PDB file of C-alpha atoms in Angstrom:
ATOM      1  CA  UNK T  21     -68.093  14.912-121.011  1.00 82.00           C
ATOM      2  CA  UNK T  22     -64.948  16.701-122.168  1.00 87.00           C
ATOM      3  CA  UNK T  23     -61.916  15.213-120.459  1.00 91.00           C
ATOM      4  CA  UNK T  24     -58.126  15.459-120.586  1.00 95.00           C
ATOM      5  CA  UNK T  25     -55.915  12.855-118.915  1.00 96.00           C
ATOM      6  CA  UNK T  26     -52.144  13.083-118.552  1.00 97.00           C
ATOM      7  CA  UNK T  27     -49.818  10.191-117.770  1.00 97.00           C
ATOM      8  CA  UNK T  28     -47.736   9.389-115.928  1.00 97.00           C
ATOM      9  CA  UNK T  29     -48.479  11.626-112.917  1.00 97.00           C
ATOM     10  CA  UNK T  30     -44.773  11.755-112.130  1.00 97.00           C
ATOM     11  CA  UNK T  31     -41.650  10.730-114.015  1.00 98.00           C
ATOM     12  CA  UNK T  32     -38.073  10.511-112.832  1.00 98.00           C
ATOM     13  CA  UNK T  33     -35.313  10.413-115.452  1.00 98.00           C
ATOM     14  CA  UNK T  34     -31.564  10.377-115.447  1.00 98.00           C
ATOM     15  CA  UNK T  35     -29.894  13.149-117.383  1.00 98.00           C
ATOM     16  CA  UNK T  36     -29.746  12.088-121.035  1.00 97.00           C
ATOM     17  CA  UNK T  37     -32.500   9.461-120.680  1.00 98.00           C
ATOM     18  CA  UNK T  38     -35.133  10.263-123.311  1.00 98.00           C
ATOM     19  CA  UNK T  39     -38.830   9.637-122.659  1.00 98.00           C
ATOM     20  CA  UNK T  40     -42.370  10.731-123.557  1.00 98.00           C
ATOM     21  CA  UNK T  41     -45.293  12.254-121.707  1.00 98.00           C
ATOM     22  CA  UNK T  42     -48.842  11.430-122.776  1.00 98.00           C
ATOM     23  CA  UNK T  43     -51.976  13.567-123.005  1.00 98.00           C
ATOM     24  CA  UNK T  44     -55.152  11.750-124.038  1.00 97.00           C
ATOM     25  CA  UNK T  45     -58.411  13.580-124.612  1.00 95.00           C
ATOM     26  CA  UNK T  46     -62.087  13.029-125.300  1.00 93.00           C
ATOM     27  CA  UNK T  47     -63.670  16.281-126.404  1.00 86.00           C
ATOM     28  CA  UNK T  48     -66.257  17.401-128.891  1.00 82.00           C
ATOM     29  CA  UNK T  49     -64.829  19.881-131.343  1.00 81.00           C
ATOM     30  CA  UNK T  50     -61.074  20.111-130.794  1.00 85.00           C
ATOM     31  CA  UNK T  51     -59.781  23.635-131.351  1.00 88.00           C
ATOM     32  CA  UNK T  52     -56.143  23.103-130.659  1.00 92.00           C
ATOM     33  CA  UNK T  53     -54.019  21.278-128.111  1.00 96.00           C
ATOM     34  CA  UNK T  54     -51.681  23.341-125.962  1.00 97.00           C
ATOM     35  CA  UNK T  55     -48.592  22.321-123.970  1.00 98.00           C
ATOM     36  CA  UNK T  56     -47.311  24.365-121.051  1.00 98.00           C
ATOM     37  CA  UNK T  57     -44.379  24.113-118.657  1.00 98.00           C
ATOM     38  CA  UNK T  58     -44.907  25.130-115.024  1.00 98.00           C
ATOM     39  CA  UNK T  59     -42.119  25.640-112.498  1.00 97.00           C
ATOM     40  CA  UNK T  60     -42.901  25.498-108.749  1.00 95.00           C
ATOM     41  CA  UNK T  61     -44.618  28.664-107.530  1.00 94.00           C
ATOM     42  CA  UNK T  62     -44.870  30.086-111.060  1.00 96.00           C
ATOM     43  CA  UNK T  63     -47.536  30.378-113.721  1.00 97.00           C
ATOM     44  CA  UNK T  64     -47.627  28.057-116.750  1.00 98.00           C
ATOM     45  CA  UNK T  65     -45.333  29.030-119.614  1.00 97.00           C
ATOM     46  CA  UNK T  66     -46.690  28.424-123.111  1.00 97.00           C
ATOM     47  CA  UNK T  67     -44.701  25.924-125.198  1.00 97.00           C
ATOM     48  CA  UNK T  68     -46.674  24.710-128.242  1.00 94.00           C
ATOM     49  CA  UNK T  69     -50.023  24.667-130.008  1.00 95.00           C
ATOM     50  CA  UNK T  70     -51.016  21.762-132.258  1.00 96.00           C
ATOM     51  CA  UNK T  71     -54.129  22.032-134.402  1.00 92.00           C
ATOM     52  CA  UNK T  72     -54.483  18.865-136.460  1.00 92.00           C
ATOM     53  CA  UNK T  73     -53.562  15.175-136.372  1.00 93.00           C
ATOM     54  CA  UNK T  74     -50.095  14.548-137.731  1.00 96.00           C
ATOM     55  CA  UNK T  75     -48.788  17.966-136.767  1.00 96.00           C
ATOM     56  CA  UNK T  76     -45.457  18.216-134.923  1.00 97.00           C
ATOM     57  CA  UNK T  77     -43.695  21.115-133.180  1.00 97.00           C
ATOM     58  CA  UNK T  78     -40.160  21.259-131.761  1.00 97.00           C
ATOM     59  CA  UNK T  79     -38.315  23.480-129.321  1.00 95.00           C
ATOM     60  CA  UNK T  80     -34.833  22.586-128.139  1.00 95.00           C
ATOM     61  CA  UNK T  81     -35.102  19.124-126.522  1.00 97.00           C
ATOM     62  CA  UNK T  82     -38.914  19.042-126.694  1.00 98.00           C
ATOM     63  CA  UNK T  83     -41.066  17.725-129.513  1.00 98.00           C
ATOM     64  CA  UNK T  84     -44.855  17.622-129.435  1.00 98.00           C
ATOM     65  CA  UNK T  85     -46.990  15.409-131.663  1.00 98.00           C
ATOM     66  CA  UNK T  86     -50.750  15.048-132.116  1.00 96.00           C
ATOM     67  CA  UNK T  87     -53.086  12.235-133.134  1.00 93.00           C
ATOM     68  CA  UNK T  88     -56.888  12.176-133.141  1.00 90.00           C
ATOM     69  CA  UNK T  89     -57.008  10.935-129.548  1.00 93.00           C
ATOM     70  CA  UNK T  90     -53.766  11.937-127.866  1.00 96.00           C
ATOM     71  CA  UNK T  91     -50.646  14.045-127.877  1.00 98.00           C
ATOM     72  CA  UNK T  92     -47.122  13.165-126.858  1.00 98.00           C
ATOM     73  CA  UNK T  93     -44.399  15.424-125.523  1.00 98.00           C
ATOM     74  CA  UNK T  94     -41.096  13.768-126.338  1.00 98.00           C
ATOM     75  CA  UNK T  95     -38.074  14.855-124.319  1.00 98.00           C
ATOM     76  CA  UNK T  96     -34.746  14.003-125.922  1.00 98.00           C
ATOM     77  CA  UNK T  97     -31.588  13.803-123.787  1.00 98.00           C
ATOM     78  CA  UNK T  98     -33.131  15.815-120.933  1.00 98.00           C
ATOM     79  CA  UNK T  99     -31.130  18.027-118.595  1.00 98.00           C
ATOM     80  CA  UNK T 100     -31.849  18.863-114.940  1.00 98.00           C
ATOM     81  CA  UNK T 101     -33.204  22.269-116.018  1.00 97.00           C
ATOM     82  CA  UNK T 102     -36.023  20.456-117.854  1.00 98.00           C
ATOM     83  CA  UNK T 103     -37.437  19.449-114.460  1.00 98.00           C
ATOM     84  CA  UNK T 104     -40.930  20.970-114.148  1.00 98.00           C
ATOM     85  CA  UNK T 105     -44.605  20.084-114.361  1.00 98.00           C
ATOM     86  CA  UNK T 106     -45.839  19.816-117.939  1.00 98.00           C
ATOM     87  CA  UNK T 107     -49.481  20.687-118.521  1.00 98.00           C
ATOM     88  CA  UNK T 108     -51.618  19.748-121.474  1.00 97.00           C
ATOM     89  CA  UNK T 109     -54.778  21.702-122.345  1.00 96.00           C
ATOM     90  CA  UNK T 110     -57.356  21.163-125.054  1.00 94.00           C
ATOM     91  CA  UNK T 111     -59.214  24.007-126.699  1.00 91.00           C
ATOM     92  CA  UNK T 112     -62.892  23.299-127.285  1.00 86.00           C
ATOM     93  CA  UNK T 113     -65.666  25.135-129.073  1.00 78.00           C
ATOM     94  CA  UNK T 114     -67.715  27.456-126.888  1.00 70.00           C
ATOM     95  CA  UNK T 115     -67.570  30.990-128.210  1.00 66.00           C
ATOM     96  CA  UNK T 116     -64.335  31.895-126.476  1.00 76.00           C
ATOM     97  CA  UNK T 117     -60.882  30.363-126.044  1.00 79.00           C
ATOM     98  CA  UNK T 118     -62.047  27.742-123.549  1.00 85.00           C
ATOM     99  CA  UNK T 119     -59.391  25.301-122.358  1.00 91.00           C
ATOM    100  CA  UNK T 120     -59.771  22.006-120.514  1.00 93.00           C
ATOM    101  CA  UNK T 121     -56.588  21.231-118.561  1.00 95.00           C
ATOM    102  CA  UNK T 122     -55.068  17.928-117.558  1.00 96.00           C
ATOM    103  CA  UNK T 123     -53.624  17.523-114.059  1.00 96.00           C
ATOM    104  CA  UNK T 124     -50.061  17.579-115.366  1.00 97.00           C
ATOM    105  CA  UNK T 125     -46.970  15.364-115.319  1.00 98.00           C
ATOM    106  CA  UNK T 126     -44.243  16.196-112.776  1.00 97.00           C
ATOM    107  CA  UNK T 127     -40.878  15.565-114.397  1.00 98.00           C
ATOM    108  CA  UNK T 128     -37.670  15.297-112.379  1.00 98.00           C
ATOM    109  CA  UNK T 129     -34.360  14.957-114.241  1.00 98.00           C
ATOM    110  CA  UNK T 130     -31.414  13.944-112.089  1.00 97.00           C
ATOM    111  CA  UNK T 131     -27.745  14.438-112.976  1.00 95.00           C
TER     112      UNK T 131
ATOM    113  CA  UNK S 198     -41.298  43.720-121.577  1.00 68.00           C
ATOM    114  CA  UNK S 199     -44.963  42.854-121.922  1.00 77.00           C
ATOM    115  CA  UNK S 200     -46.544  40.475-119.497  1.00 95.00           C
ATOM    116  CA  UNK S 201     -49.120  39.729-116.842  1.00 97.00           C
ATOM    117  CA  UNK S 202     -48.557  40.902-113.275  1.00 97.00           C
ATOM    118  CA  UNK S 203     -50.385  39.322-110.375  1.00 98.00           C
ATOM    119  CA  UNK S 204     -50.243  40.675-106.847  1.00 97.00           C
ATOM    120  CA  UNK S 205     -49.755  39.936-104.089  1.00 97.00           C
ATOM    121  CA  UNK S 206     -47.734  36.743-104.432  1.00 97.00           C
ATOM    122  CA  UNK S 207     -49.023  35.479-101.049  1.00 96.00           C
ATOM    123  CA  UNK S 208     -52.295  36.408 -99.356  1.00 95.00           C
ATOM    124  CA  UNK S 209     -53.922  35.355 -96.111  1.00 92.00           C
ATOM    125  CA  UNK S 210     -57.631  35.526 -95.442  1.00 89.00           C
ATOM    126  CA  UNK S 211     -59.365  35.660 -92.095  1.00 89.00           C
ATOM    127  CA  UNK S 212     -62.751  34.081 -91.443  1.00 84.00           C
ATOM    128  CA  UNK S 213     -65.589  36.171 -92.908  1.00 86.00           C
ATOM    129  CA  UNK S 214     -63.250  38.430 -94.874  1.00 92.00           C
ATOM    130  CA  UNK S 215     -63.335  39.304 -98.575  1.00 94.00           C
ATOM    131  CA  UNK S 216     -59.975  39.593-100.313  1.00 95.00           C
ATOM    132  CA  UNK S 217     -59.097  40.933-103.772  1.00 97.00           C
ATOM    133  CA  UNK S 218     -56.409  39.564-106.070  1.00 98.00           C
ATOM    134  CA  UNK S 219     -54.949  41.897-108.656  1.00 98.00           C
ATOM    135  CA  UNK S 220     -54.215  41.053-112.301  1.00 98.00           C
ATOM    136  CA  UNK S 221     -52.757  43.596-114.742  1.00 98.00           C
ATOM    137  CA  UNK S 222     -51.585  42.978-118.315  1.00 97.00           C
ATOM    138  CA  UNK S 223     -49.721  45.196-120.776  1.00 96.00           C
ATOM    139  CA  UNK S 224     -49.979  42.825-123.733  1.00 95.00           C
ATOM    140  CA  UNK S 225     -52.984  44.676-125.187  1.00 95.00           C
ATOM    141  CA  UNK S 226     -54.917  41.409-124.993  1.00 94.00           C
ATOM    142  CA  UNK S 227     -58.690  41.551-125.208  1.00 94.00           C
ATOM    143  CA  UNK S 228     -59.657  38.508-123.170  1.00 94.00           C
ATOM    144  CA  UNK S 229     -58.712  37.727-119.568  1.00 96.00           C
ATOM    145  CA  UNK S 230     -59.305  34.689-117.375  1.00 97.00           C
ATOM    146  CA  UNK S 231     -59.092  33.560-113.758  1.00 98.00           C
ATOM    147  CA  UNK S 232     -58.229  29.975-112.815  1.00 98.00           C
ATOM    148  CA  UNK S 233     -57.870  28.089-109.597  1.00 98.00           C
ATOM    149  CA  UNK S 234     -55.165  25.402-109.252  1.00 97.00           C
ATOM    150  CA  UNK S 235     -55.367  22.718-106.572  1.00 95.00           C
ATOM    151  CA  UNK S 236     -52.839  19.896-106.065  1.00 89.00           C
ATOM    152  CA  UNK S 237     -53.477  16.906-108.324  1.00 85.00           C
ATOM    153  CA  UNK S 238     -56.150  18.695-110.360  1.00 88.00           C
ATOM    154  CA  UNK S 239     -56.187  20.537-113.634  1.00 89.00           C
ATOM    155  CA  UNK S 240     -56.714  24.285-113.709  1.00 95.00           C
ATOM    156  CA  UNK S 241     -60.380  25.174-113.271  1.00 96.00           C
ATOM    157  CA  UNK S 242     -61.937  28.296-114.782  1.00 96.00           C
ATOM    158  CA  UNK S 243     -63.551  30.760-112.359  1.00 97.00           C
ATOM    159  CA  UNK S 244     -64.462  33.732-114.576  1.00 97.00           C
ATOM    160  CA  UNK S 245     -63.527  35.107-117.965  1.00 95.00           C
ATOM    161  CA  UNK S 246     -63.952  38.401-119.797  1.00 95.00           C
ATOM    162  CA  UNK S 247     -63.760  38.930-123.541  1.00 92.00           C
ATOM    163  CA  UNK S 248     -64.248  42.712-123.535  1.00 93.00           C
ATOM    164  CA  UNK S 249     -64.327  45.611-121.111  1.00 95.00           C
ATOM    165  CA  UNK S 250     -67.442  45.816-118.914  1.00 96.00           C
ATOM    166  CA  UNK S 251     -68.442  42.248-119.743  1.00 94.00           C
ATOM    167  CA  UNK S 252     -67.581  38.970-117.998  1.00 96.00           C
ATOM    168  CA  UNK S 253     -68.969  35.463-117.737  1.00 95.00           C
ATOM    169  CA  UNK S 254     -68.994  32.738-115.107  1.00 95.00           C
ATOM    170  CA  UNK S 255     -66.718  29.776-115.599  1.00 94.00           C
ATOM    171  CA  UNK S 256     -67.067  26.318-114.109  1.00 93.00           C
ATOM    172  CA  UNK S 257     -66.554  27.243-110.435  1.00 96.00           C
ATOM    173  CA  UNK S 258     -67.760  30.864-110.014  1.00 97.00           C
ATOM    174  CA  UNK S 259     -69.620  30.436-106.708  1.00 96.00           C
ATOM    175  CA  UNK S 260     -68.034  32.512-103.936  1.00 96.00           C
ATOM    176  CA  UNK S 261     -66.065  34.702-106.365  1.00 97.00           C
ATOM    177  CA  UNK S 262     -66.683  38.018-108.118  1.00 98.00           C
ATOM    178  CA  UNK S 263     -64.835  40.035-110.787  1.00 98.00           C
ATOM    179  CA  UNK S 264     -64.911  43.365-112.582  1.00 98.00           C
ATOM    180  CA  UNK S 265     -63.496  44.546-115.923  1.00 98.00           C
ATOM    181  CA  UNK S 266     -63.509  48.330-115.929  1.00 97.00           C
ATOM    182  CA  UNK S 267     -60.272  48.637-117.905  1.00 97.00           C
ATOM    183  CA  UNK S 268     -58.805  46.500-120.667  1.00 97.00           C
ATOM    184  CA  UNK S 269     -55.591  46.019-118.689  1.00 97.00           C
ATOM    185  CA  UNK S 270     -57.122  44.980-115.371  1.00 98.00           C
ATOM    186  CA  UNK S 271     -59.239  42.040-114.186  1.00 98.00           C
ATOM    187  CA  UNK S 272     -59.344  41.833-110.366  1.00 98.00           C
ATOM    188  CA  UNK S 273     -60.804  38.802-108.592  1.00 98.00           C
ATOM    189  CA  UNK S 274     -62.550  39.030-105.216  1.00 97.00           C
ATOM    190  CA  UNK S 275     -62.716  35.915-103.083  1.00 96.00           C
ATOM    191  CA  UNK S 276     -65.739  36.422-100.883  1.00 94.00           C
ATOM    192  CA  UNK S 277     -66.556  34.958 -97.474  1.00 90.00           C
ATOM    193  CA  UNK S 278     -69.056  32.711 -99.276  1.00 89.00           C
ATOM    194  CA  UNK S 279     -66.157  30.715-100.750  1.00 90.00           C
ATOM    195  CA  UNK S 280     -65.730  28.086 -98.042  1.00 87.00           C
ATOM    196  CA  UNK S 281     -62.572  26.478 -99.380  1.00 91.00           C
ATOM    197  CA  UNK S 282     -60.484  29.351-100.768  1.00 93.00           C
ATOM    198  CA  UNK S 283     -57.028  27.925-100.116  1.00 94.00           C
ATOM    199  CA  UNK S 284     -55.481  27.490-103.577  1.00 96.00           C
ATOM    200  CA  UNK S 285     -53.105  28.915-106.154  1.00 97.00           C
ATOM    201  CA  UNK S 286     -54.897  31.493-108.321  1.00 98.00           C
ATOM    202  CA  UNK S 287     -53.765  32.161-111.869  1.00 98.00           C
ATOM    203  CA  UNK S 288     -54.714  34.971-114.223  1.00 98.00           C
ATOM    204  CA  UNK S 289     -54.347  34.594-117.989  1.00 97.00           C
ATOM    205  CA  UNK S 290     -54.991  36.600-121.143  1.00 96.00           C
ATOM    206  CA  UNK S 291     -55.299  36.035-124.896  1.00 94.00           C
ATOM    207  CA  UNK S 292     -55.437  38.034-128.076  1.00 90.00           C
ATOM    208  CA  UNK S 293     -58.788  38.284-129.814  1.00 82.00           C
ATOM    209  CA  UNK S 294     -59.694  35.425-132.133  1.00 80.00           C
ATOM    210  CA  UNK S 295     -60.201  31.677-131.937  1.00 78.00           C
ATOM    211  CA  UNK S 296     -57.628  29.117-130.815  1.00 83.00           C
ATOM    212  CA  UNK S 297     -55.268  31.637-129.250  1.00 88.00           C
ATOM    213  CA  UNK S 298     -52.886  30.365-126.547  1.00 92.00           C
ATOM    214  CA  UNK S 299     -53.473  31.737-123.073  1.00 94.00           C
ATOM    215  CA  UNK S 300     -50.550  33.463-121.377  1.00 96.00           C
ATOM    216  CA  UNK S 301     -50.323  33.362-117.602  1.00 97.00           C
ATOM    217  CA  UNK S 302     -49.137  35.473-114.705  1.00 98.00           C
ATOM    218  CA  UNK S 303     -47.106  34.003-111.846  1.00 97.00           C
ATOM    219  CA  UNK S 304     -50.052  33.476-109.545  1.00 97.00           C
ATOM    220  CA  UNK S 305     -51.237  34.371-106.055  1.00 98.00           C
ATOM    221  CA  UNK S 306     -51.231  31.772-103.285  1.00 97.00           C
ATOM    222  CA  UNK S 307     -54.169  32.298-100.943  1.00 96.00           C
ATOM    223  CA  UNK S 308     -54.252  30.697 -97.507  1.00 93.00           C
ATOM    224  CA  UNK S 309     -56.619  30.802 -94.542  1.00 87.00           C
ATOM    225  CA  UNK S 310     -55.470  32.241 -91.204  1.00 82.00           C
TER     226      UNK S 310
END
């Protein structure tokens, strides 16, 4: 069964304290791994797509990496405005752009 | 600016009532999707449509219906047959082609009166 698991469920950081979020997956036929940011009461905002093991993408304080079994979202020197829920989704084969979503990691960055 | 507009932001349903959630996009995207988000769970796919006048059931279609009469619009009806409708509903769209990222609207929160 296709499955995506994110850890930890929640993470509390001090401003400037770097850390990583994990997204592990077991799927048949990976067609991309997607990271999203979701603020309370809003829809997910697209951040990155990774397609193959070894690939990395960066945006401001965020860096996403991909291996054959998991992806990491590294947050360097976070600020309070980075507080949000981060969602990971895996694209799988199926004739359309089907995504399997993880439950997300709630990140709180305190000043 | 292009984007996806969902309305209303909040919706209340009475017992036995059908309600319709609106989703409009001006991104010229071909495919559109409806998801349900519950606390502590990943987004679950309700319905999707790849072209006008065609749509397919997702993983949790029971108690829901959709239509796709225009490329820009993909309304979702939550019927009285859906016994646990309280959730956050998200609409998304993608360009044509494989491995395209889905872009989301800001959701509709549906509650039971």
